PDB file of C-alpha atoms in Angstrom:
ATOM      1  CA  UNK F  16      52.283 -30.555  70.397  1.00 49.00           C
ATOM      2  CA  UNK F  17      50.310 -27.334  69.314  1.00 54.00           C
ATOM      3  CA  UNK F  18      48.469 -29.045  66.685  1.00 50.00           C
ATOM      4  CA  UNK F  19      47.129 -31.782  69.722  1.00 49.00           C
ATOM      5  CA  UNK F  20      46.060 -29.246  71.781  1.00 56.00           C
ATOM      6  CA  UNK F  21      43.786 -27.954  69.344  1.00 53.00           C
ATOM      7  CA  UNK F  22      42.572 -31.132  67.978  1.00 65.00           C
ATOM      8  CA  UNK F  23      41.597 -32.472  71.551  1.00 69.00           C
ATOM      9  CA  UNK F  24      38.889 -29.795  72.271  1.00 78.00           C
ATOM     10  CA  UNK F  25      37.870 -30.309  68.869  1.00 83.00           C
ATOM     11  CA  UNK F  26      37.407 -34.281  69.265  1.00 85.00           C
ATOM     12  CA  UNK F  27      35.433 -33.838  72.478  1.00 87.00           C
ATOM     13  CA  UNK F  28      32.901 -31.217  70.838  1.00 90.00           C
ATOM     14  CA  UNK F  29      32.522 -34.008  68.132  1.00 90.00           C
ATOM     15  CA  UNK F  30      31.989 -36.402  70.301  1.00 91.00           C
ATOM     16  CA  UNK F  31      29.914 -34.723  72.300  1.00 92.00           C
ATOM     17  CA  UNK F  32      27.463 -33.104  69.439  1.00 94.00           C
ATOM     18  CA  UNK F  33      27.317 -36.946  67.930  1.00 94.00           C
ATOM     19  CA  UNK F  34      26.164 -37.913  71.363  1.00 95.00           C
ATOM     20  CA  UNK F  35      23.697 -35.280  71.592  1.00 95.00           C
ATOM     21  CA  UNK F  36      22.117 -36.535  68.557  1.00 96.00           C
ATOM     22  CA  UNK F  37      21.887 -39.678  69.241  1.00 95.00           C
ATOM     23  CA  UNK F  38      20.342 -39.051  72.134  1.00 96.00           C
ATOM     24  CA  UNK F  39      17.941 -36.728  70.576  1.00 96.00           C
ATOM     25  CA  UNK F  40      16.739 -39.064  67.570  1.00 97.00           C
ATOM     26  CA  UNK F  41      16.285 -41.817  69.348  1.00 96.00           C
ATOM     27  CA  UNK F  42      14.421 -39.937  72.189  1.00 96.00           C
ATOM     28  CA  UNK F  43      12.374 -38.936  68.904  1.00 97.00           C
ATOM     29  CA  UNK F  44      12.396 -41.280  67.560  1.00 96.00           C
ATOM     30  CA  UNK F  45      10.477 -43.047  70.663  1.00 96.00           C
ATOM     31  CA  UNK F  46       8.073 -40.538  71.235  1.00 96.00           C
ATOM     32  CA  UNK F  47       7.204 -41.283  67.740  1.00 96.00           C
ATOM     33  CA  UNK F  48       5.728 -45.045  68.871  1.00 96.00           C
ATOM     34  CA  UNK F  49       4.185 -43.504  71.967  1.00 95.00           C
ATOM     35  CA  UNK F  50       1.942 -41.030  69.641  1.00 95.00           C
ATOM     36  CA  UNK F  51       1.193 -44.207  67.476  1.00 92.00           C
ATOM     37  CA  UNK F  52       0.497 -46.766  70.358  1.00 91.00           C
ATOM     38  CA  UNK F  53      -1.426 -43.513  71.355  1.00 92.00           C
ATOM     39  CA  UNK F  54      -3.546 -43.936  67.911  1.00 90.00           C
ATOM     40  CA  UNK F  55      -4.045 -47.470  68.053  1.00 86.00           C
ATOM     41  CA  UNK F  56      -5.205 -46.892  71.786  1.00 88.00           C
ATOM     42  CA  UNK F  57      -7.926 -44.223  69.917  1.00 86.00           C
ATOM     43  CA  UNK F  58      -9.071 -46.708  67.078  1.00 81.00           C
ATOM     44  CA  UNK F  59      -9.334 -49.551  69.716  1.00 83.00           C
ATOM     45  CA  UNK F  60     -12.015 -46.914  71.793  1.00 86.00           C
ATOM     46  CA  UNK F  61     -13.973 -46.083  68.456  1.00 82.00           C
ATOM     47  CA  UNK F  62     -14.319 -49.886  67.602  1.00 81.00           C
ATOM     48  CA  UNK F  63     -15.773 -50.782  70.931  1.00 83.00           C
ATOM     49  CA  UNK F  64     -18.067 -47.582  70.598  1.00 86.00           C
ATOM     50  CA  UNK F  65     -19.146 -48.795  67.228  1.00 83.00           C
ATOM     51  CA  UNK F  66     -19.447 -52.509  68.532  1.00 82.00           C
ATOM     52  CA  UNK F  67     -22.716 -51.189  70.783  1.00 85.00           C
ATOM     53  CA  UNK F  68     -24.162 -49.205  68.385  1.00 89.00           C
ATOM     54  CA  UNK F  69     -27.728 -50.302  66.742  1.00 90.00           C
ATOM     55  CA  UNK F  70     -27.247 -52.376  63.631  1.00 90.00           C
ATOM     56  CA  UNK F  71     -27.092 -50.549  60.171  1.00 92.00           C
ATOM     57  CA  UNK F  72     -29.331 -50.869  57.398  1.00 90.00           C
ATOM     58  CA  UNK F  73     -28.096 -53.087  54.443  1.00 90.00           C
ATOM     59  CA  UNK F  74     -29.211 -50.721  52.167  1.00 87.00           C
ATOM     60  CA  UNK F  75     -26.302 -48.580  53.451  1.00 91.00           C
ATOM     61  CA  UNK F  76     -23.084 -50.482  52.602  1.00 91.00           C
ATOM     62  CA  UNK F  77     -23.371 -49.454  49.486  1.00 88.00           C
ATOM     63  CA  UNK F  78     -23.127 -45.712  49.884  1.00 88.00           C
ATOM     64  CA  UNK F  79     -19.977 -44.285  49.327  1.00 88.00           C
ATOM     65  CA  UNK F  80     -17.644 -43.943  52.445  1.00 88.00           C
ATOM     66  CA  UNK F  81     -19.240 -46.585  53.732  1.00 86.00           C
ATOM     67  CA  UNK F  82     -16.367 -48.970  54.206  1.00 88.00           C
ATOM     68  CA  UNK F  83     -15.019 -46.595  56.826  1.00 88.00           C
ATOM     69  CA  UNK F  84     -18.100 -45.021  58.719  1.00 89.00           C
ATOM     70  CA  UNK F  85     -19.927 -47.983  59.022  1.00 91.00           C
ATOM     71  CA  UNK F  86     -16.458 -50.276  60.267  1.00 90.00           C
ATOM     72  CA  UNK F  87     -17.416 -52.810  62.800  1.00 91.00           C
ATOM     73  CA  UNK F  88     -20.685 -51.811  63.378  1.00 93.00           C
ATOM     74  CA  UNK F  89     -23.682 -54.415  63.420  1.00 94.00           C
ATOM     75  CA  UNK F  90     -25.564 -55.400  60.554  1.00 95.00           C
ATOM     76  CA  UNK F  91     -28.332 -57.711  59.637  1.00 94.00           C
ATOM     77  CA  UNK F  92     -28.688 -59.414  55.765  1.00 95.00           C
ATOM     78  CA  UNK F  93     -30.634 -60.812  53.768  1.00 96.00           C
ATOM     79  CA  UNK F  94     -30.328 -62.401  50.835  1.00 96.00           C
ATOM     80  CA  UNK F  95     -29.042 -65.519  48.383  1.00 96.00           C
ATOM     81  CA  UNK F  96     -26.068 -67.231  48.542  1.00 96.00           C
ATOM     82  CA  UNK F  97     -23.601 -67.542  45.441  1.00 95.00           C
ATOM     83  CA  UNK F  98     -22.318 -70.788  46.397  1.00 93.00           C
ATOM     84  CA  UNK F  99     -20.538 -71.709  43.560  1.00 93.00           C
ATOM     85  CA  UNK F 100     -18.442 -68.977  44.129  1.00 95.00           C
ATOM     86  CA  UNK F 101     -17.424 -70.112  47.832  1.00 95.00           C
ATOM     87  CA  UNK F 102     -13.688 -69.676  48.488  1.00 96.00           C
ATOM     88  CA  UNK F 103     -11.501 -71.508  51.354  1.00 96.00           C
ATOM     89  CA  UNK F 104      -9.095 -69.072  52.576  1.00 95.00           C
ATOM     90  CA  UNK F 105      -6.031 -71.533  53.664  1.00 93.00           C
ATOM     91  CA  UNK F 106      -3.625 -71.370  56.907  1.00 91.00           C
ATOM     92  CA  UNK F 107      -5.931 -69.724  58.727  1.00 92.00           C
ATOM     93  CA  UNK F 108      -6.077 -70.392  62.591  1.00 89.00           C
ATOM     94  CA  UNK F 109      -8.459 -70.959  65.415  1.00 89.00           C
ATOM     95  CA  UNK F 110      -7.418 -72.666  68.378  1.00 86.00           C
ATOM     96  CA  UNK F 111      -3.861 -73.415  67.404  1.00 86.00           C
ATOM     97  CA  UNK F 112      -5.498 -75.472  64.658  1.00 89.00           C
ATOM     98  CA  UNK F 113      -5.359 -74.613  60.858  1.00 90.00           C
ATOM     99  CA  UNK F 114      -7.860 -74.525  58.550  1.00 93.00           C
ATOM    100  CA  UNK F 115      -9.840 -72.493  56.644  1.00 95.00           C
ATOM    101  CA  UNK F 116     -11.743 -69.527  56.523  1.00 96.00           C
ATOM    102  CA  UNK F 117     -14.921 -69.956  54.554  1.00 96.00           C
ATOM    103  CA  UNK F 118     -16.270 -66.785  52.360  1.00 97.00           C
ATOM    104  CA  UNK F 119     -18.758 -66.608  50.374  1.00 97.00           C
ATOM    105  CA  UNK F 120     -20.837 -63.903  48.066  1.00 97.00           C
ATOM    106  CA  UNK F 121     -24.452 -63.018  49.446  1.00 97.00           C
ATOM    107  CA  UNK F 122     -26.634 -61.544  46.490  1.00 96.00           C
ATOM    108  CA  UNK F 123     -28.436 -58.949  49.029  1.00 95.00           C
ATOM    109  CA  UNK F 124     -32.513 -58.450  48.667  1.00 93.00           C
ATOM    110  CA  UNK F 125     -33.443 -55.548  47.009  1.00 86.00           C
ATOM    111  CA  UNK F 126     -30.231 -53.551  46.617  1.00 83.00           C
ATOM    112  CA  UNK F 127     -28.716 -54.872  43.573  1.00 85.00           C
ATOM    113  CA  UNK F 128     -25.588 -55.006  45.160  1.00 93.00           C
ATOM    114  CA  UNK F 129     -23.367 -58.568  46.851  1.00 95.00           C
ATOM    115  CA  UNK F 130     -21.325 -58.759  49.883  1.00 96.00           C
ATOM    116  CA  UNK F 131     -18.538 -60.829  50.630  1.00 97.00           C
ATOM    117  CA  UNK F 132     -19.125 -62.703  53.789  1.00 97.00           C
ATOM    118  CA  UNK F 133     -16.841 -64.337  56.160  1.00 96.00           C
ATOM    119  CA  UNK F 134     -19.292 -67.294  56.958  1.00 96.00           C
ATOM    120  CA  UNK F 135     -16.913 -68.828  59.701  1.00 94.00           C
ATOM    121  CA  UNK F 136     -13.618 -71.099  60.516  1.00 94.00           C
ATOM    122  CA  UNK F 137     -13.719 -74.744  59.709  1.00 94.00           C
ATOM    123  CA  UNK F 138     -10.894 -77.142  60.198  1.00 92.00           C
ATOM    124  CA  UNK F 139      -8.930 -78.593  57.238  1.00 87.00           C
ATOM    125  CA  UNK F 140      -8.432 -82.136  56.070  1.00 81.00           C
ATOM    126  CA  UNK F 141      -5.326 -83.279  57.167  1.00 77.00           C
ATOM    127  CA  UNK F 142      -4.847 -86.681  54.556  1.00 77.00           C
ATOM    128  CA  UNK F 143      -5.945 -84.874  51.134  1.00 81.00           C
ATOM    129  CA  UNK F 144      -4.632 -81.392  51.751  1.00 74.00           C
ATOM    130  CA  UNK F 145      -6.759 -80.502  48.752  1.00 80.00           C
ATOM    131  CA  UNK F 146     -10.360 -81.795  50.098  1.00 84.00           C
ATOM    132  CA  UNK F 147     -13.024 -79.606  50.823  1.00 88.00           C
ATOM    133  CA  UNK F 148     -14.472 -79.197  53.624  1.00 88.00           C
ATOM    134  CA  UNK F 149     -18.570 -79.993  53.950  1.00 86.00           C
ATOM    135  CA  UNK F 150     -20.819 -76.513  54.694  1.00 89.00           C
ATOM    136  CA  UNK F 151     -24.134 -76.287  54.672  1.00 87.00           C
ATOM    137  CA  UNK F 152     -25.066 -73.342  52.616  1.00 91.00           C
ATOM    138  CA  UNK F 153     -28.714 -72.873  51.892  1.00 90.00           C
ATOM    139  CA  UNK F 154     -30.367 -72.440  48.139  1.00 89.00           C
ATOM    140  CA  UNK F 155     -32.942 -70.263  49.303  1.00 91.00           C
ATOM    141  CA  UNK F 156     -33.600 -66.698  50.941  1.00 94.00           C
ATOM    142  CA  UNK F 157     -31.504 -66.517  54.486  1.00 94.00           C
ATOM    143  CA  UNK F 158     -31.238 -64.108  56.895  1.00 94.00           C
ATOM    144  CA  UNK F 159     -27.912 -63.750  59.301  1.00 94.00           C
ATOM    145  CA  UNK F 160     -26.434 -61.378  61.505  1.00 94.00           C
ATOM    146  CA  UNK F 161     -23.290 -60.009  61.145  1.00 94.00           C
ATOM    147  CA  UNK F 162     -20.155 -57.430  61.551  1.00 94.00           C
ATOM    148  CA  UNK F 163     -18.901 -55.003  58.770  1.00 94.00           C
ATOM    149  CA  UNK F 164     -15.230 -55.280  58.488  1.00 92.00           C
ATOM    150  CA  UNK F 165     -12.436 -55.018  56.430  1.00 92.00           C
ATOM    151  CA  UNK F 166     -11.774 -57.247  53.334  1.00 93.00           C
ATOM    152  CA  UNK F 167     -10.219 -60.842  54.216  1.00 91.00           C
ATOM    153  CA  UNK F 168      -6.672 -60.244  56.171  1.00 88.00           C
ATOM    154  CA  UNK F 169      -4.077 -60.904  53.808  1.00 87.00           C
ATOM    155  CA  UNK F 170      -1.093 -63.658  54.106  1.00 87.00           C
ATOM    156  CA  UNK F 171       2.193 -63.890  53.121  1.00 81.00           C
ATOM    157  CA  UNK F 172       2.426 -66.116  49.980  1.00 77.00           C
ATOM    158  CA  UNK F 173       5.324 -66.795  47.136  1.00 70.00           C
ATOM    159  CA  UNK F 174       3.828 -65.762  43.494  1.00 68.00           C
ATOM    160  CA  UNK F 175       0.225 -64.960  42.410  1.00 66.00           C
ATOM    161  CA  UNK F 176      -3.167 -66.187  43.179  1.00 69.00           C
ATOM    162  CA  UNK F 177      -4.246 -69.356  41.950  1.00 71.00           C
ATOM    163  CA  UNK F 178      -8.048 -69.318  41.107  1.00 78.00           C
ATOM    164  CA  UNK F 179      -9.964 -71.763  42.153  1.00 87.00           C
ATOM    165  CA  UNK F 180     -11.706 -72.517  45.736  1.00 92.00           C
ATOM    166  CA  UNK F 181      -8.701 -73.345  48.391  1.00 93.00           C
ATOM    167  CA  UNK F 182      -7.104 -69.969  48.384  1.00 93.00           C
ATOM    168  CA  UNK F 183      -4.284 -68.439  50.400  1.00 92.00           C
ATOM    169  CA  UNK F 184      -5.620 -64.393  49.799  1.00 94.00           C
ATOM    170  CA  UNK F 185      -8.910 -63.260  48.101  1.00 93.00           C
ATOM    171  CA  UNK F 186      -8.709 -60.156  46.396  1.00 93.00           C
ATOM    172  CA  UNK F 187     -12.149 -58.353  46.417  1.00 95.00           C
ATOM    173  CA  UNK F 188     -12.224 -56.548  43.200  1.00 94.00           C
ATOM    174  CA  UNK F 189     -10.234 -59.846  41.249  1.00 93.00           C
ATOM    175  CA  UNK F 190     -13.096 -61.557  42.722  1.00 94.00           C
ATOM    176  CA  UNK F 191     -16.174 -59.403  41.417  1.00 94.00           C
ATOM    177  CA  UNK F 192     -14.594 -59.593  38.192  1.00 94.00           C
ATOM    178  CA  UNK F 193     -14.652 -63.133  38.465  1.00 92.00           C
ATOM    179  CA  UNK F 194     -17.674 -63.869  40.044  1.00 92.00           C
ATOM    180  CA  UNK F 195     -19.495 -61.174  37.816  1.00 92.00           C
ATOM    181  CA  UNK F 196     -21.002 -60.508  40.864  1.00 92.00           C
ATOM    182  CA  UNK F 197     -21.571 -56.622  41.502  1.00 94.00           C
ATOM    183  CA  UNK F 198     -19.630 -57.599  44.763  1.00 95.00           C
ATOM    184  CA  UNK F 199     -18.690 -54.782  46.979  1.00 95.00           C
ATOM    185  CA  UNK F 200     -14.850 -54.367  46.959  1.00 93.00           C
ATOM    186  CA  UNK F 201     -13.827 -52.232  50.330  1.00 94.00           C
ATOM    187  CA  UNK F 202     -15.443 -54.350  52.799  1.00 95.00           C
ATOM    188  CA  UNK F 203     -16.707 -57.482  54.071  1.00 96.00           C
ATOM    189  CA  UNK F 204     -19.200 -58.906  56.950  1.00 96.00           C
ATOM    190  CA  UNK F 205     -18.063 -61.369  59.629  1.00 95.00           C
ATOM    191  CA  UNK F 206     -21.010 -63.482  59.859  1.00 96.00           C
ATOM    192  CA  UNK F 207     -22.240 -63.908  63.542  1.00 93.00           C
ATOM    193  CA  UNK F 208     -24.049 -66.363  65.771  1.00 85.00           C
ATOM    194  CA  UNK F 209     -23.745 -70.291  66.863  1.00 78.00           C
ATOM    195  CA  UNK F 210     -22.238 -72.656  64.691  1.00 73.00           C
ATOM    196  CA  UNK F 211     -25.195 -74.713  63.326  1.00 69.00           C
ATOM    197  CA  UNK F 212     -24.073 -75.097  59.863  1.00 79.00           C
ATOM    198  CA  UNK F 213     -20.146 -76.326  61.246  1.00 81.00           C
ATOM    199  CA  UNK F 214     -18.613 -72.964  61.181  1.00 91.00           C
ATOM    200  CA  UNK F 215     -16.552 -71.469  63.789  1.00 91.00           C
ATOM    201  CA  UNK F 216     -17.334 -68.349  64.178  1.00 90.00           C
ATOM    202  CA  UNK F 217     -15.203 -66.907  67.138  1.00 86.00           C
ATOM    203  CA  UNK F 218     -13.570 -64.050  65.411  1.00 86.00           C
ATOM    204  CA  UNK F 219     -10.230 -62.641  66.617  1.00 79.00           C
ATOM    205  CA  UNK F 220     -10.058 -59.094  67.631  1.00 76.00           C
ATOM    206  CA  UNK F 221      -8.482 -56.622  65.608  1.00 75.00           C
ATOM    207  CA  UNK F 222      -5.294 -56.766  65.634  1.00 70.00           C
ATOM    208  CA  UNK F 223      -3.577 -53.419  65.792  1.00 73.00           C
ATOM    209  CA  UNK F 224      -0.278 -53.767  67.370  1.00 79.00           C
ATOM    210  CA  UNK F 225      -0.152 -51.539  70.446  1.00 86.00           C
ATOM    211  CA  UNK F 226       2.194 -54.112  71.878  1.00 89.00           C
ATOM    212  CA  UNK F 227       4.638 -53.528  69.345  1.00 92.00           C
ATOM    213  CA  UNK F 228       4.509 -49.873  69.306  1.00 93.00           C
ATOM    214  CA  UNK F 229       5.757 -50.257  73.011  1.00 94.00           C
ATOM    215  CA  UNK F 230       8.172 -52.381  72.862  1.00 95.00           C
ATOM    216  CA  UNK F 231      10.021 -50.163  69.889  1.00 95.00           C
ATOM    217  CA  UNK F 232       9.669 -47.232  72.715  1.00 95.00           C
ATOM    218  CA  UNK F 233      11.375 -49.203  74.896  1.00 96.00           C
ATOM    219  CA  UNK F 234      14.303 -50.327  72.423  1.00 97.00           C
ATOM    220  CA  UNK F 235      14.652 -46.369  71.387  1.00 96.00           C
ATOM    221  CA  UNK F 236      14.569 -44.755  74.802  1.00 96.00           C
ATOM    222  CA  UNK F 237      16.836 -47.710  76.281  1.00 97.00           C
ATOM    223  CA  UNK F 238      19.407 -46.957  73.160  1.00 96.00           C
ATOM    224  CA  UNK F 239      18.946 -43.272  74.207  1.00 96.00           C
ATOM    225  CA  UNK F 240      20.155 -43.778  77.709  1.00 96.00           C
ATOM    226  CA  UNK F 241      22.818 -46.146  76.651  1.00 96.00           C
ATOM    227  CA  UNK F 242      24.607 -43.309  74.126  1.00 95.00           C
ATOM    228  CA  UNK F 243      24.387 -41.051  77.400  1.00 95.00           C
ATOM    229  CA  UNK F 244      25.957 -43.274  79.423  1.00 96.00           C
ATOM    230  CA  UNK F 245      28.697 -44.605  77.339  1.00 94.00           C
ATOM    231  CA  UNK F 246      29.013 -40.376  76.666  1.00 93.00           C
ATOM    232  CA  UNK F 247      29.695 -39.701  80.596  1.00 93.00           C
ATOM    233  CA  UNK F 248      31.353 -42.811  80.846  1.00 92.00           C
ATOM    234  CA  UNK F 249      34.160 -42.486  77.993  1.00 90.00           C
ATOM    235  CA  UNK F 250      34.196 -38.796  78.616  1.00 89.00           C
ATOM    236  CA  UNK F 251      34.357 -37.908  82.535  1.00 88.00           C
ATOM    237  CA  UNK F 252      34.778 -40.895  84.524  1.00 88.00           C
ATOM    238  CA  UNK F 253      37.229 -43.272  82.370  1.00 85.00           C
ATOM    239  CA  UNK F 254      39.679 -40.617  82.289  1.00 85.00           C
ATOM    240  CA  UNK F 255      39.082 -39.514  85.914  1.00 85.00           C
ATOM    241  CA  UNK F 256      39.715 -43.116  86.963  1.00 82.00           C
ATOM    242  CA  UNK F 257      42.927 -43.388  84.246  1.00 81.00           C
ATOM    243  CA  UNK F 258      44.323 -40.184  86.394  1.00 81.00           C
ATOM    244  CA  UNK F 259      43.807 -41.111  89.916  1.00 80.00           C
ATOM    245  CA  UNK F 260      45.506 -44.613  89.094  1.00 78.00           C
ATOM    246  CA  UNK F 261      48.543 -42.682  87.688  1.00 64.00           C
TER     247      UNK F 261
END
């Protein structure tokens, strides 16, 4: 009988000191996707900022740190196309339809250096799965308008790459190897303007996921309150109830 009175008090302070953290890392654990939604919140303000900045020089991609100063900001090219070295990125969607996403190497005027440019969406053939799609791409100088951005957004896919032009991922610095192209590996343009040559060229928004962050705050704090309750519950009022009935 001794021996139960002493181990009741000590069940109920190990209950109660598993309930308090509980409480406590999930509360954390919550606040923790509030400071990131917080962040993405942050990065979506500096992209718009960039977005109405004045267009970049060319010349300046190729400086180091580029890739992340210069991130969705404007810029205008000019240059040559590679197109033998055009790749179809597959599964790729505008619409609710698939297709692909066409990229291909501009040899830039007077700076030695190639960019990898996200020319626009075009839609896929749907009886030879392994047709290519007709683009107009220009043998001579052109000049187009664009958006610095990130490398191609990468898929899931089962195994390696398979070289050749339908694609599911591109990897940049695979690519200048094979290209032997001195092709820029930490960024990409996202060609702008109306679709004259067949391309698409409605690109999505970044996507960075503030949604999510909130709905894991809401799965966290909710699980917080529910250890609390269950707590009180199992703790105060079941056995309240359990004596007034007896």
């Amino acid at each position: 009988m001794d021996a139960l009175n002493v181990q009741a008090p000590r069940r109920r302070w190990v209950v109660a000191l598993a309930a308090l953290a509980g409480v406590l890392i999930t509360l954390a654990l919550g606040f923790w996707q509030l400071g990131r939604a917080h962040q993405k919140l942050a990065l979506q303000a500096a992209i718009e900022q960039r977005r109405g900045l004045p267009p970049v020089a060319a010349a300046e991609l190729g400086r180091p740190g580029a890739a992340e100063a210069l991130r969705w900001r404007s810029v205008t090219l000019r240059g040559r196309w590679d197109a033998s070295h055009t790749v179809y990125l597959d599964n790729r969607q505008f619409e609710g339809r698939p297709g692909f996403y066409v990229v291909t190497p501009l040899l830039l005027e007077g700076s030695g250096i190639a960019v990898a440019v996200q020319r626009g969406w075009v839609p896929r053939n749907f009886l030879d799965r392994r047709a290519l799609p007709q683009v107009a791409t220009p043998a001579g100088p052109v000049e187009l308008a664009g958006r610095i951005a990130p490398p191609p957004a990468r898929l899931y896919q089962l195994g390696g790459e398979v070289p050749g032009p339908i694609r599911q991922n591109l990897d940049l610095a695979a690519w200048r190897a094979e290209t032997g192209q001195p092709l820029l590996t930490d960024l990409s343009v996202q060609q702008e303007g109306p679709p004259g040559d067949g391309l698409a060229r409605d690109w999505p928004a970044p996507a960075l996921g503030v949604e999510r962050h909130y709905g894991y705050l809401a799965q966290w704090w909710a699980l917080s309150a529910l250890i609390a309750f269950l707590y009180v519950w199992f703790q105060f009022i079941a056995p309240r109830r359990r004596n007034r009935r007896a």
